[in-house]
Short mmCIF file of C-alpha atoms and ligand atoms in Angstrom, two decimals:
data_model
loop_
_atom_site.label_atom_id
_atom_site.label_comp_id
_atom_site.label_asym_id
_atom_site.label_seq_id
_atom_site.Cartn_x
_atom_site.Cartn_y
_atom_site.Cartn_z
CA UNK A 1 43.60 52.88 1.58
CA UNK A 2 41.21 50.13 2.68
CA UNK A 3 42.45 46.58 2.64
CA UNK A 4 40.62 44.14 0.37
CA UNK A 5 41.80 40.95 2.05
CA UNK A 6 39.06 38.53 3.10
CA UNK A 7 39.42 35.97 5.87
CA UNK A 8 38.21 32.50 4.77
CA UNK A 9 35.37 32.44 7.32
CA UNK A 10 34.14 35.85 6.12
CA UNK A 11 34.26 34.65 2.51
CA UNK A 12 32.21 31.58 3.44
CA UNK A 13 29.57 33.89 4.97
CA UNK A 14 29.50 36.05 1.86
CA UNK A 15 29.02 33.07 -0.46
CA UNK A 16 26.36 31.66 1.87
CA UNK A 17 24.43 34.91 1.87
CA UNK A 18 24.54 35.00 -1.94
CA UNK A 19 23.51 31.40 -2.54
CA UNK A 20 21.88 29.74 0.47
CA UNK A 21 18.24 30.81 0.99
CA UNK A 22 18.32 30.48 4.80
CA UNK A 23 21.45 32.59 5.09
CA UNK A 24 19.89 35.71 3.60
CA UNK A 25 19.99 37.65 6.84
CA UNK A 26 23.56 36.71 7.77
CA UNK A 27 25.92 39.64 8.13
CA UNK A 28 28.10 40.14 5.10
CA UNK A 29 31.04 41.43 7.12
CA UNK A 30 33.09 42.96 4.34
CA UNK A 31 33.03 46.47 2.83
CA UNK A 32 34.15 45.48 -0.67
CA UNK A 33 32.20 42.26 -1.20
CA UNK A 34 29.25 42.76 1.17
CA UNK A 35 27.32 45.04 -1.22
CA UNK A 36 27.68 42.39 -3.95
CA UNK A 37 26.89 39.32 -1.82
CA UNK A 38 23.18 40.05 -1.96
CA UNK A 39 20.43 37.46 -1.46
CA UNK A 40 19.04 35.59 -4.50
CA UNK A 41 16.50 37.68 -6.40
CA UNK A 42 18.27 40.99 -5.77
CA UNK A 43 18.52 43.13 -8.90
CA UNK A 44 22.19 44.12 -9.20
CA UNK A 45 24.46 44.85 -12.15
CA UNK A 46 28.19 45.03 -11.52
CA UNK A 47 30.83 45.97 -14.08
CA UNK A 48 34.47 44.98 -13.81
CA UNK A 49 37.56 46.11 -15.69
CA UNK A 50 41.12 44.87 -15.19
CA UNK A 51 43.51 47.50 -16.52
CA UNK A 52 47.03 48.94 -16.44
CA UNK A 53 48.10 52.14 -14.66
CA UNK A 54 47.53 54.02 -17.92
CA UNK A 55 44.05 52.60 -18.39
CA UNK A 56 44.82 49.98 -21.06
CA UNK A 57 43.27 46.52 -21.22
CA UNK A 58 45.49 45.11 -23.98
CA UNK A 59 48.46 45.91 -26.19
CA UNK A 60 47.90 47.17 -29.73
CA UNK A 61 48.79 43.66 -30.91
CA UNK A 62 45.92 42.28 -28.82
CA UNK A 63 47.82 40.68 -25.94
CA UNK A 64 45.35 40.91 -23.06
CA UNK A 65 46.47 37.99 -20.92
CA UNK A 66 47.82 38.56 -17.43
CA UNK A 67 47.20 42.29 -17.10
CA UNK A 68 45.77 41.72 -13.65
CA UNK A 69 48.11 40.37 -11.03
CA UNK A 70 47.38 37.29 -8.94
CA UNK A 71 45.15 39.17 -6.46
CA UNK A 72 43.29 41.00 -9.23
CA UNK A 73 42.49 37.63 -10.76
CA UNK A 74 41.26 36.28 -7.45
CA UNK A 75 39.10 39.40 -7.11
CA UNK A 76 37.49 38.79 -10.51
CA UNK A 77 36.74 35.18 -9.61
CA UNK A 78 35.23 36.26 -6.28
CA UNK A 79 32.88 38.58 -8.17
CA UNK A 80 31.91 35.69 -10.46
CA UNK A 81 31.21 33.49 -7.43
CA UNK A 82 28.77 36.02 -5.98
CA UNK A 83 26.57 36.62 -9.04
CA UNK A 84 24.02 34.62 -11.01
CA UNK A 85 25.49 35.31 -14.44
CA UNK A 86 28.56 36.74 -16.18
CA UNK A 87 28.10 38.64 -19.44
CA UNK A 88 30.61 39.14 -22.25
CA UNK A 89 30.43 40.59 -25.75
CA UNK A 90 31.16 38.80 -29.00
CA UNK A 91 34.63 40.28 -29.48
CA UNK A 92 35.79 39.12 -26.06
CA UNK A 93 34.62 35.60 -26.93
CA UNK A 94 36.69 35.81 -30.12
CA UNK A 95 39.84 37.44 -28.73
CA UNK A 96 40.11 35.93 -25.24
CA UNK A 97 38.10 32.70 -25.50
CA UNK A 98 37.41 32.95 -21.73
CA UNK A 99 36.11 30.09 -19.59
CA UNK A 100 34.18 32.46 -17.30
CA UNK A 101 34.11 29.98 -14.43
CA UNK A 102 35.31 30.22 -10.82
CA UNK A 103 38.79 28.74 -10.45
CA UNK A 104 40.69 31.17 -8.22
CA UNK A 105 38.12 31.52 -5.43
CA UNK A 106 35.71 29.33 -3.52
CA UNK A 107 32.15 29.43 -4.81
CA UNK A 108 29.77 28.27 -7.53
CA UNK A 109 30.16 28.89 -11.25
CA UNK A 110 27.76 31.54 -12.58
CA UNK A 111 25.74 31.17 -15.77
CA UNK A 112 27.71 32.35 -18.79
CA UNK A 113 25.99 34.82 -21.11
CA UNK A 114 27.30 35.76 -24.55
CA UNK A 115 25.88 38.71 -26.48
CA UNK A 116 26.28 37.67 -30.10
CA UNK A 117 23.61 39.58 -32.07
CA UNK A 118 24.71 38.36 -35.49
CA UNK A 119 25.38 34.77 -34.50
CA UNK A 120 29.01 34.87 -35.58
CA UNK A 121 30.74 33.21 -32.65
CA UNK A 122 31.82 29.62 -33.36
CA UNK A 123 30.50 26.75 -31.26
CA UNK A 124 33.98 25.73 -30.08
CA UNK A 125 34.44 28.71 -27.72
CA UNK A 126 35.24 27.61 -24.17
CA UNK A 127 32.28 29.44 -22.66
CA UNK A 128 30.06 26.93 -24.46
CA UNK A 129 31.73 23.91 -22.82
CA UNK A 130 29.32 21.85 -20.76
CA UNK A 131 30.62 21.91 -17.17
CA UNK A 132 27.20 22.05 -15.50
CA UNK A 133 26.82 25.85 -15.57
CA UNK A 134 24.04 27.42 -17.61
CA UNK A 135 25.19 28.71 -20.98
CA UNK A 136 23.10 31.39 -22.66
CA UNK A 137 23.40 33.28 -25.93
CA UNK A 138 21.57 36.50 -26.64
CA UNK A 139 21.15 36.89 -30.37
CA UNK A 140 19.07 38.79 -32.92
CA UNK A 141 19.26 36.11 -35.62
CA UNK A 142 17.92 32.60 -35.97
CA UNK A 143 20.95 30.39 -35.44
CA UNK A 144 21.19 27.00 -33.74
CA UNK A 145 23.65 26.64 -30.86
CA UNK A 146 25.32 23.63 -29.24
CA UNK A 147 23.09 21.24 -27.31
CA UNK A 148 22.21 22.54 -23.85
CA UNK A 149 22.92 26.18 -24.71
CA UNK A 150 19.88 28.38 -24.07
CA UNK A 151 19.06 30.97 -26.72
CA UNK A 152 17.37 34.29 -26.00
CA UNK A 153 16.24 35.91 -29.20
CA UNK A 154 15.95 39.70 -28.94
CA UNK A 155 15.55 42.17 -31.78
CA UNK A 156 17.88 45.08 -32.43
CA UNK A 157 16.89 48.56 -31.28
CA UNK A 158 18.83 50.49 -33.91
CA UNK A 159 22.37 49.08 -33.87
CA UNK A 160 22.22 47.27 -30.56
CA UNK A 161 20.04 45.08 -28.42
CA UNK A 162 18.80 47.41 -25.68
CA UNK A 163 20.64 46.44 -22.48
CA UNK A 164 17.52 46.83 -20.33
CA UNK A 165 15.84 44.15 -22.46
CA UNK A 166 18.83 41.88 -21.85
CA UNK A 167 18.54 42.46 -18.10
CA UNK A 168 14.78 41.77 -18.21
CA UNK A 169 15.21 38.59 -20.28
CA UNK A 170 17.82 37.25 -17.87
CA UNK A 171 15.63 38.15 -14.88
CA UNK A 172 12.86 36.08 -16.46
CA UNK A 173 15.28 33.13 -16.28
CA UNK A 174 15.94 33.83 -12.60
CA UNK A 175 19.27 35.59 -13.20
CA UNK A 176 19.14 39.00 -11.49
CA UNK A 177 22.65 39.48 -10.12
CA UNK A 178 24.81 40.19 -13.15
CA UNK A 179 28.51 40.78 -13.73
CA UNK A 180 29.34 42.54 -17.00
CA UNK A 181 32.95 41.56 -17.67
CA UNK A 182 33.40 43.40 -20.93
CA UNK A 183 34.77 44.25 -23.23
CA UNK A 184 34.65 48.00 -23.44
CA UNK A 185 31.83 48.12 -25.96
CA UNK A 186 29.56 45.79 -24.01
CA UNK A 187 30.25 47.51 -20.70
CA UNK A 188 29.79 50.93 -22.33
CA UNK A 189 26.32 49.93 -23.59
CA UNK A 190 25.26 48.96 -20.06
CA UNK A 191 26.74 52.17 -18.59
CA UNK A 192 25.09 54.38 -21.20
CA UNK A 193 21.78 52.65 -20.47
CA UNK A 194 22.18 53.65 -16.82
CA UNK A 195 22.19 50.04 -15.64
CA UNK A 196 25.50 49.64 -13.81
CA UNK A 197 25.13 49.85 -10.04
CA UNK A 198 28.80 49.45 -9.19
CA UNK A 199 31.91 49.40 -11.36
CA UNK A 200 35.06 47.73 -10.09
CA UNK A 201 38.18 49.00 -11.83
CA UNK A 202 41.14 46.84 -10.85
CA UNK A 203 44.44 48.56 -11.63
CA UNK A 204 47.64 46.55 -11.98
CA UNK A 205 51.08 48.19 -11.68
CA UNK A 206 52.16 48.15 -15.31
CA UNK A 207 52.19 50.78 -18.05
CA UNK A 208 51.32 49.54 -21.54
CA UNK A 209 51.60 52.90 -23.31
CA UNK A 210 49.14 52.27 -26.13
CA UNK A 211 46.15 50.02 -26.66
CA UNK A 212 42.42 49.82 -26.04
CA UNK A 213 40.80 51.14 -22.88
CA UNK A 214 38.25 49.31 -20.76
CA UNK A 215 35.13 51.41 -21.11
CA UNK A 216 33.72 52.81 -24.37
CA UNK A 217 31.48 55.80 -23.74
CA UNK A 218 30.37 58.78 -25.84
CA UNK A 219 32.81 61.72 -25.60
CA UNK A 220 32.19 64.73 -23.37
CA UNK A 221 33.52 68.23 -24.04
CA UNK A 222 33.65 69.62 -20.52
CA UNK A 223 35.05 68.00 -17.41
CA UNK A 224 31.96 69.27 -15.59
CA UNK A 225 29.99 66.74 -17.64
CA UNK A 226 32.16 63.80 -16.60
CA UNK A 227 30.78 61.03 -14.47
CA UNK A 228 32.00 61.33 -10.88
CA UNK A 229 31.00 58.23 -8.95
CA UNK A 230 31.59 57.79 -5.25
CA UNK A 231 34.82 55.83 -5.10
CA UNK A 232 36.53 53.75 -2.44
CA UNK A 233 39.95 52.26 -3.15
CA UNK A 234 40.99 48.85 -1.83
CA UNK A 235 44.50 47.44 -1.71
CA UNK A 236 44.19 43.86 -2.95
CA UNK A 237 47.93 43.19 -2.80
CA UNK A 238 49.12 42.88 -6.40
CA UNK A 239 46.39 45.27 -7.65
CA UNK A 240 44.30 48.18 -6.39
CA UNK A 241 40.57 48.07 -7.00
CA UNK A 242 38.45 51.21 -7.26
CA UNK A 243 34.89 50.45 -6.17
CA UNK A 244 32.79 53.03 -8.05
CA UNK A 245 29.21 53.53 -6.89
CA UNK A 246 26.74 55.40 -9.06
CA UNK A 247 23.88 57.20 -7.40
CA UNK A 248 21.03 57.75 -9.84
CA UNK A 249 21.80 61.39 -10.65
CA UNK A 250 25.46 60.52 -11.22
CA UNK A 251 24.83 57.75 -13.66
CA UNK A 252 25.65 57.90 -17.32
CA UNK A 253 22.46 59.52 -18.60
CA UNK A 254 24.24 62.87 -18.55
CA UNK A 255 26.62 61.80 -21.33
CA UNK A 256 24.65 59.14 -23.15
CA UNK A 257 22.61 61.22 -25.57
N1 LIG B 301 40.71 43.61 -19.04
C1 LIG B 301 39.44 43.35 -18.93
O1 LIG B 301 38.85 43.53 -17.86
C2 LIG B 301 38.70 42.83 -20.10
C3 LIG B 301 37.51 42.11 -19.92
C4 LIG B 301 36.84 41.65 -21.07
C5 LIG B 301 37.37 41.91 -22.33
N2 LIG B 301 38.53 42.59 -22.44
C6 LIG B 301 39.10 42.88 -23.77
O2 LIG B 301 38.16 43.62 -24.49
C7 LIG B 301 38.39 43.41 -25.89
C8 LIG B 301 37.06 43.29 -26.57
O3 LIG B 301 36.28 44.43 -26.27
P1 LIG B 301 35.43 45.13 -27.38
O4 LIG B 301 34.93 46.40 -26.81
O5 LIG B 301 36.22 45.21 -28.63
O6 LIG B 301 34.26 44.10 -27.67
P2 LIG B 301 33.21 43.34 -26.71
O7 LIG B 301 32.57 44.32 -25.81
O8 LIG B 301 33.82 42.13 -26.13
O9 LIG B 301 32.17 42.83 -27.81
C9 LIG B 301 31.44 43.79 -28.52
C10 LIG B 301 30.48 43.08 -29.45
O10 LIG B 301 29.53 42.32 -28.69
C11 LIG B 301 28.24 42.48 -29.26
N3 LIG B 301 27.44 43.27 -28.32
C12 LIG B 301 27.74 43.62 -27.05
N4 LIG B 301 26.72 44.27 -26.47
C13 LIG B 301 25.74 44.35 -27.40
C14 LIG B 301 24.43 44.88 -27.41
N5 LIG B 301 23.90 45.48 -26.34
N6 LIG B 301 23.71 44.78 -28.55
C15 LIG B 301 24.22 44.17 -29.65
N7 LIG B 301 25.46 43.65 -29.69
C16 LIG B 301 26.20 43.72 -28.58
C17 LIG B 301 28.46 43.16 -30.60
O11 LIG B 301 28.76 42.11 -31.49
P3 LIG B 301 28.89 42.28 -33.09
O12 LIG B 301 30.25 42.85 -33.30
O13 LIG B 301 28.75 40.91 -33.64
O14 LIG B 301 27.79 43.20 -33.52
C18 LIG B 301 29.65 44.05 -30.28
O15 LIG B 301 30.36 44.52 -31.40
C19 LIG B 301 39.23 42.16 -26.01
O16 LIG B 301 40.49 42.51 -26.51
C20 LIG B 301 39.36 41.66 -24.59
O17 LIG B 301 40.66 41.19 -24.35
C21 LIG B 301 39.20 43.04 -21.36
#
């Protein structure tokens, strides 16, 4: 298995390539993070799931803290440091109240994007706190948000806001490198819309036994119809990350409708 460790000087190069205009041509120097540390303006959508050996992201009682080990957490924060914006769904904002900033790696905080179509998430969630990062809500209703929070109003296409319209609206704000952190419903919508370029599944060595899984997709009957991305595994230390790459014909269109 490949090793996911990053030397500090290599990490500095990766962050520079992602955020400093003059460094765009610098070598990335790392198999796992190089494809993500793309120059500003690159269109890229990454998904990330932190899960147990049996594919769970929480207990049935809703305990979702600390599934990932120390190195899995660092990995997640590295991904955040390399993108323009992190996206979460309304239920993650309710259940986890995440900060969505970069604390366990070196690098800038991304913009924080909440998809809250019905405007039901209270203003006191931590992702709304003003720490200098952009804070954005995508909603289908007319609802005021805390001062400084940008609102993108998009209509529903059936039951959901079409993910490609979310990607386009964020691109119009200069946010093209996106990390979809979850939960399963939000990530599933992006996968079904054929928008995820790479999916990082970080597996921690624990077995939960029952509980929600990290990716909600329509069912398939035959294994021949399953998605089979090109996968490379990396040993992070406490966790193993599976870097799943989707070529166009292997994306989720085959199971979406
Ligand atoms: N381990 C991990 O890596 C990880 C990461 C993140 C979250 N989680 C866990 O995931 C769980 C939550 O996942 P979840 O699947 O229940 O919910 P979720 O994906 O966090 O949120 C789903 C909700 O977000 C809104 N939404 C998302 N995309 C939308 C779209 N395209 N159009 C319209 N609305 C959209 C809808 O809000 P409405 O309901 O208002 O319509 C939808 O019901 C939590 O327990 C959390 O701990 C785990």
